[in-house]
């Protein structure tokens, strides 16, 4: 389905307005939960790791630990799971409702390809929005860690910021962007697929929405494992 | 059909002057010999259940085929096959003489331009206004807005819903949604229109309005159509009445009688994927099959 969507993307008519609308719903609409998720994840990372670092006299490495954990793992995965719950369910429910109310059949009868009109804009919007949201979560998460470290544990700001700056590598940043790109394809494809294959009326819409969220969440977590190893091998950091 | 005294005036903008002659011209016009829709020995099953069992029939140009039958008889499946939304397991489906049986989506897009489809609940796009719903096909084709609006208004006038042009589907009654669905189906002036139980769940006066629209298309636009229904009132309207334009330019409906007999509406009755009757409404009512008699009497 994703391949069909991309192959037909550049044929007429183009659906740029639909794409922009989806980017607004997916990207801008998810900002609040992503910012909150990032901020408090950075904060709780600091809270949980500071006591252990203090045991070994390594409090100065707190910024490095928070930043790398966020950028490499937590921000991509947590953002993907948040977006799966919010956006994946909405996509599946919307497309499923259109199926059961025969709007998809009407679309085909009127000469429109539902894959191009409905799936492609959502996939593209996710591909663009999720990496951006993840980067935002990284920044806000590090900020949340900084607030907690300086406010709660009186670690000097310069120590925290220096360890962040010295600890982040280019490989971390690349991995932190590659993962959300892959996750966005997983979320978009599964949500659209489940929505468009809805059967059984309104009960079916609920079923396909649940299936979309559960399936996308599990596959994101599994994909994260394999991606982490693959990135280590490819980037030579493993 | 009505007499040839038809005027392009009044409340209806575009009327086929030759609509009255079309039935009688069938034997002279080679184009009318080719059926608008033809099924040849079509079979279709879902899982273990046979939905269509070797179905063969034709819908000629300018003809309305009324498909009657109980729920689950395969009536709506026929419409989906014509549109290419389903593919048969065996047999052939032809539209205007063209075999569409194995057409892919891209090829079907071209065929669907010739066909208008009226769905059971209207199937309006609920995020679009009435205007944008009716204009949908034209917008997809990139037609300039200055050409779209007059066409949309013309179609909404045909279904008497021009006042609702800015409303959203959730603000419309069931009958209004069906009528907007009809207006949307007629954009592009398709010569084949498919009605999938368009009066289901509607009150009798609204159902009558829908049938009047179908009669106008048949008698004034020379449209070929399949009208799927299980309501006997619809059969009565479509087989016994016809639309004409009077001297004031208004569309009126007259009953057939000694002066005129409708021959462009045929009935086909289905049961469990088989055709159990095909012919006129008069012969349907005289049929001796007990199932048909129970169906006609409603018990």
Short mmCIF file of C-alpha atoms in Angstrom, two decimals:
data_model
loop_
_atom_site.label_atom_id
_atom_site.label_comp_id
_atom_site.label_asym_id
_atom_site.label_seq_id
_atom_site.Cartn_x
_atom_site.Cartn_y
_atom_site.Cartn_z
CA UNK A 1 0.00 0.00 0.00
CA UNK A 2 2.80 2.42 0.89
CA UNK A 3 4.57 1.62 -2.39
CA UNK A 4 1.36 2.28 -4.37
CA UNK A 5 0.89 5.55 -2.54
CA UNK A 6 4.38 6.75 -3.36
CA UNK A 7 4.35 5.57 -6.97
CA UNK A 8 1.17 7.52 -7.70
CA UNK A 9 2.18 10.54 -5.68
CA UNK A 10 3.40 12.59 -8.58
CA UNK A 11 0.55 11.90 -10.97
CA UNK A 12 -2.27 14.37 -11.53
CA UNK A 13 -4.37 15.40 -9.75
CA UNK A 14 -2.03 16.26 -6.92
CA UNK A 15 -3.34 16.37 -3.38
CA UNK A 16 -1.05 18.99 -1.88
CA UNK A 17 -3.86 20.75 0.06
CA UNK A 18 -4.83 17.42 1.63
CA UNK A 19 -1.18 16.83 2.55
CA UNK A 20 -0.88 20.21 4.19
CA UNK A 21 -4.12 19.68 6.10
CA UNK A 22 -2.84 16.34 7.36
CA UNK A 23 0.47 17.88 8.41
CA UNK A 24 -1.46 20.41 10.42
CA UNK A 25 -3.57 17.73 12.09
CA UNK A 26 -0.71 15.32 12.67
CA UNK A 27 2.18 17.69 13.33
CA UNK A 28 0.71 20.77 14.90
CA UNK A 29 -2.07 18.79 16.55
CA UNK A 30 0.40 16.48 18.31
CA UNK A 31 2.65 19.26 19.58
CA UNK A 32 1.15 19.47 23.04
CA UNK A 33 1.42 15.79 23.90
CA UNK A 34 4.91 15.56 22.38
CA UNK A 35 6.18 18.55 24.33
CA UNK A 36 4.71 17.21 27.55
CA UNK A 37 6.06 13.72 26.87
CA UNK A 38 9.54 15.03 26.08
CA UNK A 39 9.73 17.41 29.03
CA UNK A 40 8.66 14.93 31.68
CA UNK A 41 10.64 12.07 30.17
CA UNK A 42 13.80 14.17 30.43
CA UNK A 43 12.87 15.10 33.96
CA UNK A 44 12.16 11.57 35.12
CA UNK A 45 15.35 10.29 33.50
CA UNK A 46 17.26 12.78 35.61
CA UNK A 47 15.37 11.79 38.75
CA UNK A 48 16.00 8.08 38.20
CA UNK A 49 19.64 8.21 37.14
CA UNK A 50 21.04 10.88 39.46
CA UNK A 51 21.16 8.65 42.62
CA UNK A 52 23.04 5.91 40.74
CA UNK A 53 25.50 8.36 39.20
CA UNK A 54 26.07 9.96 42.59
CA UNK A 55 27.03 6.54 44.02
CA UNK A 56 29.89 6.38 41.54
CA UNK A 57 30.72 10.10 41.81
CA UNK A 58 29.70 10.61 38.17
CA UNK A 59 27.05 13.31 38.61
CA UNK A 60 28.82 15.41 36.02
CA UNK A 61 27.84 12.87 33.34
CA UNK A 62 24.13 13.35 34.01
CA UNK A 63 23.61 15.58 30.94
CA UNK A 64 25.32 13.05 28.66
CA UNK A 65 23.23 10.18 29.94
CA UNK A 66 19.93 12.05 29.68
CA UNK A 67 20.70 13.39 26.19
CA UNK A 68 21.92 10.14 24.66
CA UNK A 69 19.10 8.08 26.16
CA UNK A 70 16.58 10.58 24.86
CA UNK A 71 18.04 11.05 21.40
CA UNK A 72 18.90 7.41 20.72
CA UNK A 73 15.85 5.69 22.22
CA UNK A 74 13.30 7.36 24.36
CA UNK A 75 12.27 10.28 22.21
CA UNK A 76 11.85 8.29 18.96
CA UNK A 77 9.99 5.42 20.61
CA UNK A 78 7.81 7.45 22.96
CA UNK A 79 6.92 9.95 20.24
CA UNK A 80 6.04 7.09 17.92
CA UNK A 81 3.83 5.50 20.56
CA UNK A 82 2.12 8.80 21.36
CA UNK A 83 1.49 9.47 17.69
CA UNK A 84 0.25 5.92 17.20
CA UNK A 85 -2.31 6.43 19.93
CA UNK A 86 -3.42 9.85 18.79
CA UNK A 87 -2.94 9.86 15.03
CA UNK A 88 -2.94 6.18 14.19
CA UNK A 89 -6.28 5.65 15.89
CA UNK A 90 -7.75 8.75 14.24
CA UNK A 91 -6.62 7.67 10.76
CA UNK A 92 -7.94 4.16 11.21
CA UNK A 93 -11.26 5.36 12.64
CA UNK A 94 -11.75 7.97 9.95
CA UNK A 95 -10.99 5.62 7.06
CA UNK A 96 -12.98 2.83 8.68
CA UNK A 97 -16.01 5.10 9.04
CA UNK A 98 -15.69 6.07 5.40
CA UNK A 99 -15.63 2.41 4.42
CA UNK A 100 -18.76 1.45 6.36
CA UNK A 101 -20.67 4.52 5.13
CA UNK A 102 -19.71 3.66 1.50
CA UNK A 103 -17.78 6.90 1.05
CA UNK A 104 -14.75 4.94 -0.20
CA UNK A 105 -16.94 3.12 -2.73
CA UNK A 106 -18.42 6.49 -3.75
CA UNK A 107 -14.93 7.87 -4.17
CA UNK A 108 -13.97 5.00 -6.47
CA UNK A 109 -17.26 5.32 -8.37
CA UNK A 110 -16.50 9.02 -8.93
CA UNK A 111 -13.10 8.20 -10.40
CA UNK A 112 -10.81 8.91 -7.44
CA UNK A 113 -8.10 6.54 -6.27
CA UNK A 114 -8.53 6.31 -2.46
CA UNK A 115 -4.86 5.36 -2.04
CA UNK A 116 -3.73 8.61 -3.66
CA UNK A 117 -6.40 10.79 -2.09
CA UNK A 118 -6.40 9.42 1.44
CA UNK A 119 -3.34 7.26 2.12
CA UNK A 120 -0.54 9.18 0.39
CA UNK A 121 -1.20 12.56 2.09
CA UNK A 122 -1.30 10.88 5.50
CA UNK A 123 1.90 8.93 4.88
CA UNK A 124 3.76 11.99 3.65
CA UNK A 125 2.47 14.08 6.54
CA UNK A 126 3.69 11.46 9.02
CA UNK A 127 7.05 11.15 7.27
CA UNK A 128 7.61 14.87 7.62
CA UNK A 129 5.98 15.48 10.99
CA UNK A 130 7.22 12.59 13.15
CA UNK A 131 10.97 13.29 12.74
CA UNK A 132 10.35 16.97 13.44
CA UNK A 133 8.26 16.14 16.49
CA UNK A 134 10.97 13.77 17.69
CA UNK A 135 13.66 16.44 17.39
CA UNK A 136 11.40 18.78 19.33
CA UNK A 137 10.92 16.11 21.99
CA UNK A 138 14.72 15.75 22.22
CA UNK A 139 15.18 19.46 22.81
CA UNK A 140 12.35 19.77 25.29
CA UNK A 141 13.46 16.57 27.02
CA UNK A 142 16.98 17.85 27.52
CA UNK A 143 15.45 21.08 28.81
CA UNK A 144 13.32 19.08 31.23
CA UNK A 145 16.42 17.23 32.39
CA UNK A 146 18.29 20.51 32.84
CA UNK A 147 15.44 22.00 34.89
CA UNK A 148 15.41 18.94 37.16
CA UNK A 149 19.19 18.68 37.45
CA UNK A 150 19.73 22.34 38.29
CA UNK A 151 16.57 22.83 40.30
CA UNK A 152 16.33 19.58 42.23
CA UNK A 153 19.91 18.40 42.50
CA UNK A 154 21.72 21.77 42.29
CA UNK A 155 24.05 20.58 39.56
CA UNK A 156 25.71 23.59 37.96
CA UNK A 157 24.09 24.50 34.65
CA UNK A 158 27.44 24.68 32.86
CA UNK A 159 28.32 21.13 33.98
CA UNK A 160 25.04 19.76 32.66
CA UNK A 161 25.21 21.61 29.34
CA UNK A 162 28.87 20.71 28.78
CA UNK A 163 28.22 17.01 29.31
CA UNK A 164 25.28 17.17 26.90
CA UNK A 165 27.34 18.90 24.26
CA UNK A 166 30.34 16.62 24.64
CA UNK A 167 28.25 13.45 24.82
CA UNK A 168 26.08 13.77 21.71
CA UNK A 169 27.66 12.41 18.54
CA UNK A 170 26.64 12.73 14.90
CA UNK A 171 25.71 9.06 14.92
CA UNK A 172 23.22 9.71 17.73
CA UNK A 173 21.62 12.50 15.74
CA UNK A 174 21.42 10.42 12.57
CA UNK A 175 19.89 7.52 14.43
CA UNK A 176 17.49 9.85 16.18
CA UNK A 177 16.11 10.94 12.80
CA UNK A 178 16.24 7.62 10.94
CA UNK A 179 14.14 5.87 13.56
CA UNK A 180 11.15 8.24 13.39
CA UNK A 181 11.21 8.03 9.59
CA UNK A 182 10.88 4.25 9.75
CA UNK A 183 8.30 4.46 12.55
CA UNK A 184 6.17 6.92 10.58
CA UNK A 185 5.97 4.46 7.68
CA UNK A 186 4.97 1.69 10.08
CA UNK A 187 2.29 3.77 11.80
CA UNK A 188 0.85 5.25 8.59
CA UNK A 189 0.76 1.99 6.65
CA UNK A 190 -0.81 -0.04 9.44
CA UNK A 191 -3.39 2.61 10.36
CA UNK A 192 -4.46 3.14 6.74
CA UNK A 193 -4.50 -0.58 5.99
CA UNK A 194 -6.63 -1.39 9.01
CA UNK A 195 -8.99 1.48 8.31
CA UNK A 196 -9.53 0.59 4.66
CA UNK A 197 -10.12 -3.09 5.42
CA UNK A 198 -12.81 -2.40 8.04
CA UNK A 199 -15.79 -4.72 7.95
CA UNK A 200 -18.88 -5.10 10.07
CA UNK A 201 -20.28 -1.62 10.60
CA UNK A 202 -19.52 0.55 13.60
CA UNK A 203 -18.33 -2.43 15.64
CA UNK A 204 -15.85 -3.11 12.89
CA UNK A 205 -14.57 0.46 13.07
CA UNK A 206 -13.79 0.02 16.76
CA UNK A 207 -12.10 -3.30 16.08
CA UNK A 208 -9.91 -2.02 13.28
CA UNK A 209 -8.94 1.08 15.29
CA UNK A 210 -7.87 -1.06 18.24
CA UNK A 211 -6.00 -3.43 15.95
CA UNK A 212 -4.22 -0.51 14.26
CA UNK A 213 -2.98 0.96 17.54
CA UNK A 214 -1.92 -2.36 19.05
CA UNK A 215 -0.25 -3.65 15.89
CA UNK A 216 1.58 -0.39 15.17
CA UNK A 217 2.78 -0.11 18.77
CA UNK A 218 4.16 -3.64 18.84
CA UNK A 219 5.85 -3.35 15.47
CA UNK A 220 7.41 -0.02 16.42
CA UNK A 221 8.95 -1.61 19.52
CA UNK A 222 10.18 -4.65 17.59
CA UNK A 223 11.49 -2.46 14.77
CA UNK A 224 13.29 -0.29 17.30
CA UNK A 225 15.29 -3.28 18.49
CA UNK A 226 16.44 -4.24 15.00
CA UNK A 227 16.99 -0.64 13.97
CA UNK A 228 19.18 0.02 16.99
CA UNK A 229 21.43 -2.90 16.09
CA UNK A 230 21.43 -2.08 12.39
CA UNK A 231 22.37 1.54 13.06
CA UNK A 232 25.19 0.45 15.31
CA UNK A 233 26.57 -1.75 12.56
CA UNK A 234 26.09 0.77 9.77
CA UNK A 235 27.39 3.74 11.71
CA UNK A 236 30.17 1.72 13.26
CA UNK A 237 29.31 2.59 16.81
CA UNK A 238 28.45 -0.97 17.96
CA UNK B 1 -42.54 7.36 -24.05
CA UNK B 2 -44.10 10.80 -24.23
CA UNK B 3 -44.98 12.52 -27.51
CA UNK B 4 -42.44 14.64 -29.35
CA UNK B 5 -43.84 17.95 -28.11
CA UNK B 6 -41.07 18.78 -25.66
CA UNK B 7 -39.69 22.26 -25.02
CA UNK B 8 -36.36 23.32 -23.60
CA UNK B 9 -37.87 25.93 -21.33
CA UNK B 10 -39.08 26.40 -17.82
CA UNK B 11 -37.72 24.70 -14.77
CA UNK B 12 -35.69 22.09 -16.61
CA UNK B 13 -32.69 23.39 -18.50
CA UNK B 14 -31.56 20.66 -20.81
CA UNK B 15 -34.00 18.21 -22.33
CA UNK B 16 -33.29 15.70 -25.01
CA UNK B 17 -35.48 16.65 -27.95
CA UNK B 18 -35.10 13.19 -29.32
CA UNK B 19 -36.00 11.41 -26.08
CA UNK B 20 -39.49 10.74 -27.34
CA UNK B 21 -38.23 9.07 -30.50
CA UNK B 22 -35.41 7.09 -28.91
CA UNK B 23 -37.38 3.92 -28.20
CA UNK B 24 -38.75 3.69 -31.71
CA UNK B 25 -35.37 4.49 -33.23
CA UNK B 26 -33.82 1.43 -31.60
CA UNK B 27 -34.11 -0.70 -34.74
CA UNK B 28 -32.70 2.03 -36.99
CA UNK B 29 -29.80 3.28 -34.83
CA UNK B 30 -26.97 0.73 -34.71
CA UNK B 31 -25.54 2.36 -31.59
CA UNK B 32 -28.72 1.51 -29.69
CA UNK B 33 -28.41 -2.18 -30.58
CA UNK B 34 -25.41 -2.44 -28.26
CA UNK B 35 -26.67 -2.89 -24.70
CA UNK B 36 -25.66 -0.24 -22.18
CA UNK B 37 -25.01 -3.00 -19.65
CA UNK B 38 -24.72 -6.72 -20.27
CA UNK B 39 -24.01 -9.65 -17.97
CA UNK B 40 -23.03 -12.96 -19.53
CA UNK B 41 -23.20 -15.99 -17.26
CA UNK B 42 -21.74 -14.11 -14.29
CA UNK B 43 -20.93 -16.11 -11.19
CA UNK B 44 -19.77 -14.80 -7.84
CA UNK B 45 -19.36 -16.39 -4.43
CA UNK B 46 -18.26 -15.04 -1.07
CA UNK B 47 -16.64 -17.70 1.10
CA UNK B 48 -18.96 -20.67 0.60
CA UNK B 49 -22.04 -18.64 -0.29
CA UNK B 50 -23.13 -18.25 -3.92
CA UNK B 51 -24.24 -14.68 -4.52
CA UNK B 52 -24.74 -14.76 -8.29
CA UNK B 53 -25.31 -18.03 -10.08
CA UNK B 54 -24.73 -17.74 -13.82
CA UNK B 55 -26.51 -14.42 -14.26
CA UNK B 56 -27.24 -13.19 -17.79
CA UNK B 57 -29.23 -10.10 -18.73
CA UNK B 58 -29.07 -6.89 -20.76
CA UNK B 59 -30.02 -3.27 -20.17
CA UNK B 60 -30.59 -1.59 -23.52
CA UNK B 61 -29.92 2.06 -24.24
CA UNK B 62 -32.59 4.28 -22.71
CA UNK B 63 -34.03 1.39 -20.70
CA UNK B 64 -34.61 1.20 -16.96
CA UNK B 65 -34.12 -2.26 -15.51
CA UNK B 66 -35.86 -2.57 -12.17
CA UNK B 67 -34.24 -5.30 -10.14
CA UNK B 68 -36.54 -6.65 -7.45
CA UNK B 69 -35.83 -9.17 -4.77
CA UNK B 70 -35.49 -9.83 -1.10
CA UNK B 71 -32.48 -8.98 1.02
CA UNK B 72 -29.37 -11.00 0.20
CA UNK B 73 -30.59 -11.87 -3.28
CA UNK B 74 -27.57 -10.36 -5.05
CA UNK B 75 -29.16 -7.13 -6.27
CA UNK B 76 -26.59 -4.68 -4.93
CA UNK B 77 -23.79 -7.01 -5.99
CA UNK B 78 -24.85 -6.51 -9.61
CA UNK B 79 -24.31 -2.77 -9.28
CA UNK B 80 -20.89 -3.23 -7.72
CA UNK B 81 -19.91 -5.51 -10.61
CA UNK B 82 -20.96 -2.90 -13.17
CA UNK B 83 -18.77 -0.33 -11.40
CA UNK B 84 -15.86 -2.72 -11.10
CA UNK B 85 -15.94 -2.52 -7.30
CA UNK B 86 -16.16 -6.31 -7.35
CA UNK B 87 -14.88 -8.82 -9.88
CA UNK B 88 -16.85 -11.91 -10.90
CA UNK B 89 -15.49 -15.39 -10.38
CA UNK B 90 -16.67 -16.31 -13.89
CA UNK B 91 -18.55 -14.77 -16.80
CA UNK B 92 -18.36 -11.35 -18.40
CA UNK B 93 -19.58 -7.86 -17.57
CA UNK B 94 -19.90 -5.42 -20.48
CA UNK B 95 -20.57 -1.68 -20.40
CA UNK B 96 -21.54 -0.12 -23.73
CA UNK B 97 -20.21 -3.21 -25.45
CA UNK B 98 -16.83 -3.01 -23.70
CA UNK B 99 -15.77 -6.06 -21.66
CA UNK B 100 -14.72 -4.67 -18.28
CA UNK B 101 -14.45 -8.02 -16.51
CA UNK B 102 -10.68 -7.99 -16.10
CA UNK B 103 -10.09 -4.25 -16.10
CA UNK B 104 -7.75 -2.89 -13.43
CA UNK B 105 -8.47 0.26 -11.40
CA UNK B 106 -6.83 2.58 -13.91
CA UNK B 107 -8.92 1.20 -16.78
CA UNK B 108 -12.09 1.30 -14.65
CA UNK B 109 -11.53 5.00 -13.89
CA UNK B 110 -12.23 5.71 -17.57
CA UNK B 111 -15.33 3.50 -17.64
CA UNK B 112 -16.72 5.01 -14.44
CA UNK B 113 -16.83 8.43 -16.10
CA UNK B 114 -19.76 7.10 -18.13
CA UNK B 115 -21.62 5.90 -15.04
CA UNK B 116 -23.38 7.68 -12.20
CA UNK B 117 -24.04 5.81 -8.98
CA UNK B 118 -26.65 6.60 -6.34
CA UNK B 119 -25.82 4.81 -3.10
CA UNK B 120 -28.34 3.53 -0.62
CA UNK B 121 -27.69 6.11 2.09
CA UNK B 122 -26.38 8.74 -0.30
CA UNK B 123 -22.74 8.08 0.71
CA UNK B 124 -22.03 11.81 0.84
CA UNK B 125 -18.57 12.89 1.96
CA UNK B 126 -19.37 14.19 5.41
CA UNK B 127 -16.44 16.61 5.59
CA UNK B 128 -17.60 18.41 2.41
CA UNK B 129 -20.54 20.77 1.94
CA UNK B 130 -23.39 19.97 -0.45
CA UNK B 131 -21.72 22.18 -3.04
CA UNK B 132 -18.37 20.41 -2.75
CA UNK B 133 -20.02 17.00 -2.70
CA UNK B 134 -21.86 17.65 -5.95
CA UNK B 135 -18.81 19.34 -7.47
CA UNK B 136 -16.51 16.51 -6.39
CA UNK B 137 -15.95 14.92 -9.80
CA UNK B 138 -15.38 18.28 -11.45
CA UNK B 139 -12.91 19.36 -8.78
CA UNK B 140 -11.00 16.09 -9.18
CA UNK B 141 -10.79 16.75 -12.92
CA UNK B 142 -9.42 20.25 -12.30
CA UNK B 143 -12.35 22.06 -13.93
CA UNK B 144 -12.16 25.84 -13.29
CA UNK B 145 -14.43 27.07 -10.53
CA UNK B 146 -16.32 29.43 -12.83
CA UNK B 147 -17.49 26.40 -14.82
CA UNK B 148 -18.14 24.26 -11.75
CA UNK B 149 -20.65 26.48 -9.97
CA UNK B 150 -23.25 26.77 -12.75
CA UNK B 151 -23.11 23.03 -13.30
CA UNK B 152 -23.57 22.31 -9.59
CA UNK B 153 -26.49 24.69 -9.38
CA UNK B 154 -28.08 23.08 -12.44
CA UNK B 155 -27.90 19.66 -10.85
CA UNK B 156 -29.22 20.89 -7.51
CA UNK B 157 -32.12 22.54 -9.32
CA UNK B 158 -32.86 19.20 -10.98
CA UNK B 159 -33.25 17.63 -7.55
CA UNK B 160 -34.89 20.75 -6.09
CA UNK B 161 -32.19 21.37 -3.53
CA UNK B 162 -30.48 24.53 -4.69
CA UNK B 163 -31.26 26.19 -1.34
CA UNK B 164 -29.19 23.60 0.49
CA UNK B 165 -26.05 24.32 -1.49
CA UNK B 166 -24.01 25.51 1.51
CA UNK B 167 -25.23 22.98 4.03
CA UNK B 168 -23.21 20.10 5.42
CA UNK B 169 -24.48 16.52 5.05
CA UNK B 170 -25.25 16.20 8.76
CA UNK B 171 -27.72 19.06 8.42
CA UNK B 172 -29.75 17.23 5.78
CA UNK B 173 -32.60 14.77 6.17
CA UNK B 174 -32.29 11.27 4.75
CA UNK B 175 -34.27 12.16 1.65
CA UNK B 176 -32.25 15.30 1.05
CA UNK B 177 -29.03 13.31 1.32
CA UNK B 178 -30.29 10.88 -1.32
CA UNK B 179 -31.21 13.73 -3.62
CA UNK B 180 -27.79 15.34 -3.20
CA UNK B 181 -26.36 11.90 -3.96
CA UNK B 182 -28.38 11.86 -7.18
CA UNK B 183 -27.15 15.35 -8.10
CA UNK B 184 -23.57 14.23 -7.48
CA UNK B 185 -24.07 11.12 -9.59
CA UNK B 186 -25.41 13.14 -12.52
CA UNK B 187 -22.48 15.55 -12.80
CA UNK B 188 -20.78 14.91 -16.11
CA UNK B 189 -24.13 13.83 -17.62
CA UNK B 190 -23.52 10.08 -17.46
CA UNK B 191 -25.63 8.01 -19.82
CA UNK B 192 -25.81 5.14 -17.34
CA UNK B 193 -27.10 5.65 -13.79
CA UNK B 194 -27.20 2.97 -11.10
CA UNK B 195 -29.63 3.30 -8.19
CA UNK B 196 -28.89 1.04 -5.21
CA UNK B 197 -32.09 0.97 -3.13
CA UNK B 198 -32.31 4.77 -3.18
CA UNK B 199 -35.64 4.88 -1.33
CA UNK B 200 -34.80 2.48 1.51
CA UNK B 201 -35.94 3.88 4.84
CA UNK B 202 -37.63 6.94 3.34
CA UNK B 203 -41.20 8.04 3.90
CA UNK B 204 -43.58 7.50 0.93
CA UNK B 205 -43.67 11.12 -0.33
CA UNK B 206 -39.85 11.35 -0.31
CA UNK B 207 -39.55 7.94 -1.96
CA UNK B 208 -41.95 9.18 -4.63
CA UNK B 209 -39.68 12.22 -5.19
CA UNK B 210 -36.71 9.94 -5.76
CA UNK B 211 -38.69 7.87 -8.27
CA UNK B 212 -39.76 11.04 -10.06
CA UNK B 213 -36.09 11.96 -10.48
CA UNK B 214 -35.41 8.52 -11.96
CA UNK B 215 -38.38 8.98 -14.33
CA UNK B 216 -37.10 12.36 -15.44
CA UNK B 217 -33.73 10.84 -16.26
CA UNK B 218 -35.33 7.99 -18.18
CA UNK B 219 -37.88 9.96 -20.14
CA UNK B 220 -36.25 13.33 -20.62
CA UNK B 221 -32.55 12.43 -20.66
CA UNK B 222 -32.58 9.00 -22.36
CA UNK B 223 -30.46 7.60 -19.56
CA UNK B 224 -30.05 3.83 -19.18
CA UNK B 225 -30.38 2.74 -15.59
CA UNK B 226 -30.53 -0.10 -13.13
CA UNK B 227 -32.92 0.59 -10.25
CA UNK B 228 -32.48 -1.86 -7.38
CA UNK B 229 -35.38 -1.97 -4.97
CA UNK B 230 -37.57 -4.24 -2.92
CA UNK B 231 -40.45 -1.79 -2.62
CA UNK B 232 -43.50 -2.40 -4.77
CA UNK B 233 -44.50 1.27 -4.81
CA UNK B 234 -41.36 2.06 -6.77
CA UNK B 235 -42.25 -0.61 -9.29
CA UNK B 236 -45.66 0.94 -9.71
CA UNK B 237 -44.30 4.46 -10.23
CA UNK B 238 -41.52 3.50 -12.64
CA UNK B 239 -43.54 1.08 -14.76
CA UNK B 240 -46.79 2.98 -14.92
CA UNK B 241 -45.87 6.66 -15.07
CA UNK B 242 -43.75 8.82 -17.30
CA UNK B 243 -42.39 12.36 -17.25
CA UNK B 244 -43.33 14.95 -19.84
CA UNK B 245 -42.86 18.69 -20.17
CA UNK B 246 -46.15 20.56 -20.48
CA UNK B 247 -46.80 23.72 -22.41
CA UNK B 248 -45.79 25.86 -19.45
CA UNK B 249 -42.39 24.20 -19.49
CA UNK B 250 -42.96 22.32 -16.24
CA UNK B 251 -42.20 18.65 -15.82
CA UNK B 252 -45.34 16.66 -15.03
CA UNK B 253 -45.97 12.97 -14.52
CA UNK B 254 -48.69 11.10 -16.34
CA UNK B 255 -49.93 7.56 -16.01
CA UNK B 256 -49.77 5.18 -18.94
CA UNK B 257 -53.09 4.12 -20.27
CA UNK B 258 -54.84 3.46 -23.53
CA UNK B 259 -52.98 6.25 -25.30
CA UNK B 260 -49.52 5.30 -24.20
CA UNK B 261 -47.79 2.24 -22.78
CA UNK B 262 -44.32 2.33 -21.28
CA UNK B 263 -41.94 -0.13 -22.91
CA UNK B 264 -38.65 1.25 -21.67
CA UNK B 265 -38.96 -0.13 -18.15
CA UNK B 266 -38.41 -3.81 -17.56
CA UNK B 267 -38.48 -5.84 -14.37
CA UNK B 268 -36.07 -8.51 -13.27
CA UNK B 269 -36.66 -10.43 -10.08
CA UNK B 270 -33.90 -12.22 -8.24
CA UNK B 271 -33.78 -14.87 -5.60
CA UNK B 272 -30.68 -16.47 -4.12
CA UNK B 273 -28.48 -15.30 -6.99
CA UNK B 274 -30.80 -16.47 -9.77
CA UNK B 275 -33.19 -14.60 -12.03
CA UNK B 276 -36.66 -15.97 -11.36
CA UNK B 277 -38.49 -13.47 -13.57
CA UNK B 278 -37.66 -11.10 -16.40
CA UNK B 279 -40.23 -9.07 -18.31
CA UNK B 280 -42.80 -6.32 -17.91
CA UNK B 281 -44.59 -5.37 -14.75
CA UNK B 282 -47.89 -6.60 -16.20
CA UNK B 283 -46.52 -10.11 -16.72
CA UNK B 284 -44.88 -9.99 -13.28
CA UNK B 285 -48.24 -9.45 -11.68
CA UNK B 286 -49.67 -12.39 -13.66
CA UNK B 287 -46.80 -14.72 -12.74
CA UNK B 288 -47.89 -17.94 -11.10
CA UNK B 289 -44.73 -18.51 -9.06
CA UNK B 290 -45.81 -18.63 -5.37
CA UNK B 291 -42.69 -16.77 -4.23
CA UNK B 292 -43.40 -13.92 -6.67
CA UNK B 293 -47.02 -13.73 -5.58
CA UNK B 294 -46.02 -13.62 -1.90
CA UNK B 295 -43.46 -10.91 -2.70
CA UNK B 296 -45.98 -8.80 -4.59
CA UNK B 297 -48.55 -9.08 -1.83
CA UNK B 298 -45.99 -8.40 0.89
CA UNK B 299 -46.59 -11.65 2.73
#
